[in-house]
mmCIF file of C-alpha atoms in Angstrom:
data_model
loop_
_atom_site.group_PDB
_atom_site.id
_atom_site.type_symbol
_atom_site.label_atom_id
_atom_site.label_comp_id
_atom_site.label_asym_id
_atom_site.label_seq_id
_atom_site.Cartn_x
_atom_site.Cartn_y
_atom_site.Cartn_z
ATOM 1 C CA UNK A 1 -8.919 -27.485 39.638
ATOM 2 C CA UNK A 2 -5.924 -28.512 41.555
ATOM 3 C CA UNK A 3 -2.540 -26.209 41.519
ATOM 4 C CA UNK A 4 -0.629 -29.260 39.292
ATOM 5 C CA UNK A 5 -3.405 -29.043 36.537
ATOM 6 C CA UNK A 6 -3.468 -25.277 37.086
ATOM 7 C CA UNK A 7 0.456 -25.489 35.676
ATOM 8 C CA UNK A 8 0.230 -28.006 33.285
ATOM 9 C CA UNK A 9 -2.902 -26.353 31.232
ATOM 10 C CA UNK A 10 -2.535 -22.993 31.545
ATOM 11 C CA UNK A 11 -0.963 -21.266 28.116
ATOM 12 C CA UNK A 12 -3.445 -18.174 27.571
ATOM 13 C CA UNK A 13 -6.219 -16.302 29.411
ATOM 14 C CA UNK A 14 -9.084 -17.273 30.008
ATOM 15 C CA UNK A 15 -7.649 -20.912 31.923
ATOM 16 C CA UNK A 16 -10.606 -22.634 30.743
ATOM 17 C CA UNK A 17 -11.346 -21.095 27.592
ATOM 18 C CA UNK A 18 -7.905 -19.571 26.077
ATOM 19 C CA UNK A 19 -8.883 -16.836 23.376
ATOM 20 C CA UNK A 20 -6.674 -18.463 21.130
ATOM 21 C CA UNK A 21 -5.172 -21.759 20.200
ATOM 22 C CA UNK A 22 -2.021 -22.949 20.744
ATOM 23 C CA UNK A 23 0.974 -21.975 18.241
ATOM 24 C CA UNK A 24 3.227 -21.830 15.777
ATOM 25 C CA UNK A 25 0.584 -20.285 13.500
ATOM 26 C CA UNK A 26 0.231 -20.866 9.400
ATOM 27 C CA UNK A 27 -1.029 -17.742 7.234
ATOM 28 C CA UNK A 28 -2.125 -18.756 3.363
ATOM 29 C CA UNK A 29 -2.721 -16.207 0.867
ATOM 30 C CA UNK A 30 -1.512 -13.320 2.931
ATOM 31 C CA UNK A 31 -1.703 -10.019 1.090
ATOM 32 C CA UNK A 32 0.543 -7.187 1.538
ATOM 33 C CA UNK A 33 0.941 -3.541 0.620
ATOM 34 C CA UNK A 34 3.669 -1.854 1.856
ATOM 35 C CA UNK A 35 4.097 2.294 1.468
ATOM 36 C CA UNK A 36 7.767 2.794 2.351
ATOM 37 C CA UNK A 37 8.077 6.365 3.279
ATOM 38 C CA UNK A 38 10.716 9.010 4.679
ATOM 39 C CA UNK A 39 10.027 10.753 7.942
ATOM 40 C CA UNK A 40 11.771 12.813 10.358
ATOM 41 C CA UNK A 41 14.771 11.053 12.313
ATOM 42 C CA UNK A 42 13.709 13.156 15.779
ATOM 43 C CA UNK A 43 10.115 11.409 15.095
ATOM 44 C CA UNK A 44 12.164 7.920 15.001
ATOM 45 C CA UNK A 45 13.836 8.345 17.660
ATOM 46 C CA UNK A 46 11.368 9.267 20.524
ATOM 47 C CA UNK A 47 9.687 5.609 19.601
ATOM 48 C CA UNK A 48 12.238 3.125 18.952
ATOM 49 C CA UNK A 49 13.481 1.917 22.221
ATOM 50 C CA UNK A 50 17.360 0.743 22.582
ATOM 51 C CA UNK A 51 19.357 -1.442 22.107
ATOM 52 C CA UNK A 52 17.689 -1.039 18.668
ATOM 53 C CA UNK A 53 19.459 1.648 16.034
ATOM 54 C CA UNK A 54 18.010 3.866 12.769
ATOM 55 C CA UNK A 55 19.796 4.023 10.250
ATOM 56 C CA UNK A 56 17.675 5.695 7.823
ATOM 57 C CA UNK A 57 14.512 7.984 8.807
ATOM 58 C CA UNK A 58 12.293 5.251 6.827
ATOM 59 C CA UNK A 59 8.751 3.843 7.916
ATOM 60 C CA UNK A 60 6.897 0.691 6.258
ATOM 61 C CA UNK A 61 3.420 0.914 6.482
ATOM 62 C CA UNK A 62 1.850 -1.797 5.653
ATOM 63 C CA UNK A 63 -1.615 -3.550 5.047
ATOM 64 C CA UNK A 64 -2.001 -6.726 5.565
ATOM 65 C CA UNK A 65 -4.909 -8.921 4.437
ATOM 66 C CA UNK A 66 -5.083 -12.421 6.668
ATOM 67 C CA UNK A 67 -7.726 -14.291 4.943
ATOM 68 C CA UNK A 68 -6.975 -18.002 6.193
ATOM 69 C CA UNK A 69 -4.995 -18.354 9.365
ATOM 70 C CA UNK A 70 -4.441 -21.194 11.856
ATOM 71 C CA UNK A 71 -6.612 -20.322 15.275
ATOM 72 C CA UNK A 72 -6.945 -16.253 14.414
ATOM 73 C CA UNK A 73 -9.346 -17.041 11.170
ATOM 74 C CA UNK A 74 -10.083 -13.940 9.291
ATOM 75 C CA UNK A 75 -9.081 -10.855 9.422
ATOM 76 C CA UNK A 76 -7.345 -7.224 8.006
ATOM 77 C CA UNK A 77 -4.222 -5.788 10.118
ATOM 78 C CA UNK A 78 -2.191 -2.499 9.382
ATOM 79 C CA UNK A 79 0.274 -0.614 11.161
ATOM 80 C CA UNK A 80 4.392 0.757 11.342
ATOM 81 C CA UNK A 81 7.413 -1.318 10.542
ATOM 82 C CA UNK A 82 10.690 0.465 11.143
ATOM 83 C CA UNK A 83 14.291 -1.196 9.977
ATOM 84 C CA UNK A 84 16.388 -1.094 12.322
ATOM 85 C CA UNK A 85 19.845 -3.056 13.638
ATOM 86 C CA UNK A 86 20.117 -5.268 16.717
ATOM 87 C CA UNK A 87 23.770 -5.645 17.272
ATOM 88 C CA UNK A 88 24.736 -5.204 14.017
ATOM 89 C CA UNK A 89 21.850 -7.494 12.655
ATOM 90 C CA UNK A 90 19.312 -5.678 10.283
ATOM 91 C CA UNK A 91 15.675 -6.185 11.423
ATOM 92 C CA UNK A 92 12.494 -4.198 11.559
ATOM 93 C CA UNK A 93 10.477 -3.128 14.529
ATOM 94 C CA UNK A 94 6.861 -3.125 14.713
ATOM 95 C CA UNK A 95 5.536 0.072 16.139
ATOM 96 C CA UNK A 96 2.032 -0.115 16.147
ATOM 97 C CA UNK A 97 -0.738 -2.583 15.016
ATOM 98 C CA UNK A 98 -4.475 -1.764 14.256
ATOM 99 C CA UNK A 99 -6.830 -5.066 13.056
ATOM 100 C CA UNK A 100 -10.380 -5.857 13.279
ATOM 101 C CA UNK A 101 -10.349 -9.285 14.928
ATOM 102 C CA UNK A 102 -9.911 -10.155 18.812
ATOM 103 C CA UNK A 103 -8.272 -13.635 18.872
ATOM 104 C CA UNK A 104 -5.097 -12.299 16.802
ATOM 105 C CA UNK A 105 -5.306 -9.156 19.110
ATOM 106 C CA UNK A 106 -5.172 -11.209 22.232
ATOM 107 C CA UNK A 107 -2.747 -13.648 20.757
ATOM 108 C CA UNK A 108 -0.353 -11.252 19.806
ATOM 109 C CA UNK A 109 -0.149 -9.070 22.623
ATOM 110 C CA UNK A 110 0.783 -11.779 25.245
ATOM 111 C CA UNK A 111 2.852 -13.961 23.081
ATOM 112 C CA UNK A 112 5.026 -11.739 21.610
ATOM 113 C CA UNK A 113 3.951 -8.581 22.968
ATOM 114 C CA UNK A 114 2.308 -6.994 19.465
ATOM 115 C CA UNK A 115 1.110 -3.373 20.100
ATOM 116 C CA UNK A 116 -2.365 -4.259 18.585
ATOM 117 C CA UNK A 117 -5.394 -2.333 19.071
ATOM 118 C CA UNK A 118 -8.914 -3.003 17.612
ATOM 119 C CA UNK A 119 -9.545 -0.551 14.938
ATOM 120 C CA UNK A 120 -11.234 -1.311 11.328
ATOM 121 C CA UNK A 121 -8.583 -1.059 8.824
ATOM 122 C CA UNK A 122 -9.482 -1.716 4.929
ATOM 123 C CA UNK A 123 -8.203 -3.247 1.525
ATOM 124 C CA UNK A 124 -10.975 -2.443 -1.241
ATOM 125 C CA UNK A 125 -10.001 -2.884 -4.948
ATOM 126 C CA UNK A 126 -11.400 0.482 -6.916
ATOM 127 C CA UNK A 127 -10.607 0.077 -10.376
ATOM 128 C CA UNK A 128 -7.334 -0.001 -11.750
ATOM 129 C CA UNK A 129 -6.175 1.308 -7.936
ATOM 130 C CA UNK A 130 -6.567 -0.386 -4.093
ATOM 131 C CA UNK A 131 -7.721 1.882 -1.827
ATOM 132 C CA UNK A 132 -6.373 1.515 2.236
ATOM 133 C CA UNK A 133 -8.236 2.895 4.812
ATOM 134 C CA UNK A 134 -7.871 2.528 8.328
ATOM 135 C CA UNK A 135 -10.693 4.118 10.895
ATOM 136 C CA UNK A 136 -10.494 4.000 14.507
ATOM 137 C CA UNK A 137 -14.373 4.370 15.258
ATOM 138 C CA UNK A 138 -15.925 6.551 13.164
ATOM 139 C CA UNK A 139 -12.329 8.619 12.784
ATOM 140 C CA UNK A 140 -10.331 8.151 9.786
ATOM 141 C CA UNK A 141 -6.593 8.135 10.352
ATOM 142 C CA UNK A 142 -5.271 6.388 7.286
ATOM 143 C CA UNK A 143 -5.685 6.877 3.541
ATOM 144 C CA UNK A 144 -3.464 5.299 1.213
ATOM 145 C CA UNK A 145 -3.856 4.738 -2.681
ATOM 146 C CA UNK A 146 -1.663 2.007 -4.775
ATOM 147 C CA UNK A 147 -1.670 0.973 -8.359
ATOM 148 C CA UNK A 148 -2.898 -2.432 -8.922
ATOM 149 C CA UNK A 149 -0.130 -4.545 -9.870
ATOM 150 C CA UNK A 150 2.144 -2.062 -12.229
ATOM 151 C CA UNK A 151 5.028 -4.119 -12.129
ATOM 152 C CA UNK A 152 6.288 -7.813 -11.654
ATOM 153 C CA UNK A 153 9.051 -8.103 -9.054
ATOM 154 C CA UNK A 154 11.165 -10.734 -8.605
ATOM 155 C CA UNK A 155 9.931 -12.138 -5.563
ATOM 156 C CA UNK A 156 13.114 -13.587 -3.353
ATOM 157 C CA UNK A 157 14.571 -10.108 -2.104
ATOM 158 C CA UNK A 158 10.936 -9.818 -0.735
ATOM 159 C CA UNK A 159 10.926 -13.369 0.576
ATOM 160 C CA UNK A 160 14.323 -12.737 1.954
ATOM 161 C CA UNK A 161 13.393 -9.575 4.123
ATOM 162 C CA UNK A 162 10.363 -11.449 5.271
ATOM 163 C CA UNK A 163 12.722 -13.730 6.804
ATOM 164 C CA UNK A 164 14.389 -10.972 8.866
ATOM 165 C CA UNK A 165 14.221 -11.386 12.339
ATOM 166 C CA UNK A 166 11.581 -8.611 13.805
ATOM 167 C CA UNK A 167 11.575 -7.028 17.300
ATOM 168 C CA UNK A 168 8.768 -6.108 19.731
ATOM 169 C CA UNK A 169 8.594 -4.167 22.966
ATOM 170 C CA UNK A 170 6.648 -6.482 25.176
ATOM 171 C CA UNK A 171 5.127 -5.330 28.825
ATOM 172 C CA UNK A 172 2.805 -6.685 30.942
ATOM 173 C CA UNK A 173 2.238 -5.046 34.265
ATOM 174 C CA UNK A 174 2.034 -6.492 38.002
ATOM 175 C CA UNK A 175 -1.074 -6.029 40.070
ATOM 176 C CA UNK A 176 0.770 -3.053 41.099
ATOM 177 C CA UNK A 177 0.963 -1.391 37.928
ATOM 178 C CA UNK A 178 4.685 -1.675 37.995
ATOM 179 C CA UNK A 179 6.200 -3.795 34.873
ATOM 180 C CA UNK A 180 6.449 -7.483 35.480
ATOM 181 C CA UNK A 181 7.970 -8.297 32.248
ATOM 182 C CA UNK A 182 9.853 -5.641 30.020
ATOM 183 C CA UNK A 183 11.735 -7.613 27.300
ATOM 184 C CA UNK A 184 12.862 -6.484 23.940
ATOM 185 C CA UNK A 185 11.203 -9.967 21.774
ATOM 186 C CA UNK A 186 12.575 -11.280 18.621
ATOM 187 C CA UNK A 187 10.442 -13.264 16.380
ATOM 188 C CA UNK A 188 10.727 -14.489 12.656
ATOM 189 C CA UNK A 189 8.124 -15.834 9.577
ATOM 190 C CA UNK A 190 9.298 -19.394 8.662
ATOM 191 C CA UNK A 191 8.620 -21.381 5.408
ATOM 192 C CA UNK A 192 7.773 -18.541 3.684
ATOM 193 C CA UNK A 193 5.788 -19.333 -0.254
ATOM 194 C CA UNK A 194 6.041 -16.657 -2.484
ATOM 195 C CA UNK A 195 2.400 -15.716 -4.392
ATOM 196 C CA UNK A 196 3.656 -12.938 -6.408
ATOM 197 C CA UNK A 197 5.074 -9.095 -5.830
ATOM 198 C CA UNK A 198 4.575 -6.790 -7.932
ATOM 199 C CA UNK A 199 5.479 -2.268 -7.497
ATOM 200 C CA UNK A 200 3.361 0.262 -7.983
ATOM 201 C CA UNK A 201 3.421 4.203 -7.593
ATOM 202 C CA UNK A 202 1.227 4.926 -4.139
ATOM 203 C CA UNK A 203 -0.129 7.721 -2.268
ATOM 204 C CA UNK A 204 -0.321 8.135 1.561
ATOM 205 C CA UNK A 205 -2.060 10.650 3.906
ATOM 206 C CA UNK A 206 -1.408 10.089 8.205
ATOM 207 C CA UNK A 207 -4.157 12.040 10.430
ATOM 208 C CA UNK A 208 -3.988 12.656 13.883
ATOM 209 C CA UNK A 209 -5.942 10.702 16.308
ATOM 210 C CA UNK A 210 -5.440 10.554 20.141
ATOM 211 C CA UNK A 211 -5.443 6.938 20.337
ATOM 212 C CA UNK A 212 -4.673 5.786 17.109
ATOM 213 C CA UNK A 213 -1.298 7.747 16.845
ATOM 214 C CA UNK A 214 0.409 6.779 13.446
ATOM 215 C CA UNK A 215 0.779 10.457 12.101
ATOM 216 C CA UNK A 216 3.407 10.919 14.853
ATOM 217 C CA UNK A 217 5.783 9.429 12.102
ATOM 218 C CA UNK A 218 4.339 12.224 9.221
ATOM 219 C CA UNK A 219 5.385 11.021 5.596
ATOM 220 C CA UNK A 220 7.600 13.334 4.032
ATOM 221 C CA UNK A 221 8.059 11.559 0.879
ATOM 222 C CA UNK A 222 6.922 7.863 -0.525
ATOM 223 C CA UNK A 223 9.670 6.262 -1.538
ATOM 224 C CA UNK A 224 8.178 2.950 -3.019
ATOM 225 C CA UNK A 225 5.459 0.555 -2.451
ATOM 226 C CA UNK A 226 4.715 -3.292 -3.356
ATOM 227 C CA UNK A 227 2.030 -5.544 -3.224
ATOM 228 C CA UNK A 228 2.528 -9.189 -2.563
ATOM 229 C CA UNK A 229 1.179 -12.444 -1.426
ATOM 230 C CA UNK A 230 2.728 -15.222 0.275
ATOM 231 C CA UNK A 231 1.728 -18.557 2.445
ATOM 232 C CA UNK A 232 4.013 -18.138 6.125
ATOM 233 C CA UNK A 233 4.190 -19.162 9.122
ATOM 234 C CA UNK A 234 4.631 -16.925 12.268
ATOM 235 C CA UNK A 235 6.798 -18.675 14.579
ATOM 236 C CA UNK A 236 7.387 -18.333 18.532
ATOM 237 C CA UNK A 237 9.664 -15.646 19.656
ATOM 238 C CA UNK A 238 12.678 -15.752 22.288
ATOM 239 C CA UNK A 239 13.734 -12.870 24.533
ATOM 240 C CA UNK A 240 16.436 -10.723 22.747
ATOM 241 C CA UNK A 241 17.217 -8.121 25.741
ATOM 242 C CA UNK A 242 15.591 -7.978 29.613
ATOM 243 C CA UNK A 243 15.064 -4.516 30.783
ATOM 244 C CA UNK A 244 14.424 -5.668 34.057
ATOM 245 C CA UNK A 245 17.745 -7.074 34.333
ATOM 246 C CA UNK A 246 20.617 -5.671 35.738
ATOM 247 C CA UNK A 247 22.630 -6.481 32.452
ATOM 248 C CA UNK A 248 19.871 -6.644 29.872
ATOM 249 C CA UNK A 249 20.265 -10.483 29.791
#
């Protein structure tokens, strides 16, 4: 292949085969349950890189069903959302990802620089409850418990955080091992379709796992939880801050 086709083809690894399709990506019938929890501000802080600021020692964890998506087909996906600000701008931060598919995993990590690891996390409907489980091999780190659909919620303050811009930590090292890129990424979910939201009272237990690490945020108390579904799409993300350079630009 000559160097002029090498430039003009190559989006993704492998060259010849990309493990994923090119984007913006659409998501129909995505199902959500978010736990929003308290946890301890020291715990915050020792994970959420500047420029970003806490306000509040709060954690989203969330569980995300992705039954029908563009190029990454089916799969589950859980992990930690943290608000935060970005120069005054209120956001969230995505800490860490666990799903069960490898295209999506792939995707995410060298697009936007997603912290996603493969793991088997779990939606099951049990009764008048939905159990969440997520189990990195045969470990379980995540149990969580919500009531099915206790309350209807007016669905725009939902649809409106959605639309929040959301920040990633994205690295990719040299040959060296040094980092070759270091950039804070901001990214945002366009033409969002509201399915529903309702709240429900939910339980949440965090156990510790050397490489599936969410109990380093411990809950301290739930605060809320909804479930909701929605049609989105995940757009392309732009560089919000350059470690790398001199002036973060």
């Amino acid at each position: 292949m000559k160097i002029e086709a090498v430039r003009n083809t190559a989006f993704a690894m492998p060259l010849t085969n990309p493990a994923y399709p090119r984007g913006p990506y659409r998501f129909y019938d995505r199902e959500f349950i978010v736990i929003t929890y308290r946890t301890d501000r020291a715990a915050l802080e020792a994970v959420v890189p500047e420029p970003l600021e806490i306000d509040e020692p709060i954690v989203k964890y969330e569980f995300i069903r992705m039954p029908d998506s563009t190029g990454f087909g089916d799969y589950t996906e859980t992990g930690q959302v943290i608000p935060v600000r970005y120069k005054g701008e209120k956001g969230a931060y995505v800490h860490a990802m666990y799903l069960d598919d490898d295209a999506p995993i792939a995707g995410g990590r060298e697009l936007w620089g997603f912290p996603k690891k493969l793991a088997s996390p779990k939606i099951q409907h049990d009764g008048d409850v939905i159990v969440c489980t997520l189990r990195y091999g045969q470990a379980l780190c995540v149990s969580a418990s919500i009531g099915y659909k206790h309350r209807i919620l007016d669905a725009a303050p939902i649809a409106q955080s959605l639309a929040q811009p959301n920040f990633l930590l994205k690295i990719i090292p040299h040959v060296d091992g040094s980092p070759r890129v270091l950039e804070l990424v901001r990214y945002h979910m366009t033409d969002i379709v509201m399915k529903g939201a309702w709240a429900s009272p939910a339980a949440i237990d965090l156990y510790s796992h050397v490489a599936c690490d969410v109990a380093r945020l411990p809950v301290r108390e739930v605060i809320s939880a909804v479930h909701f579904s929605a049609d989105l799409t995940l757009a392309l993300g732009e560089v919000a801050f350059d470690y790398l350079a001199p002036d973060g630009a």
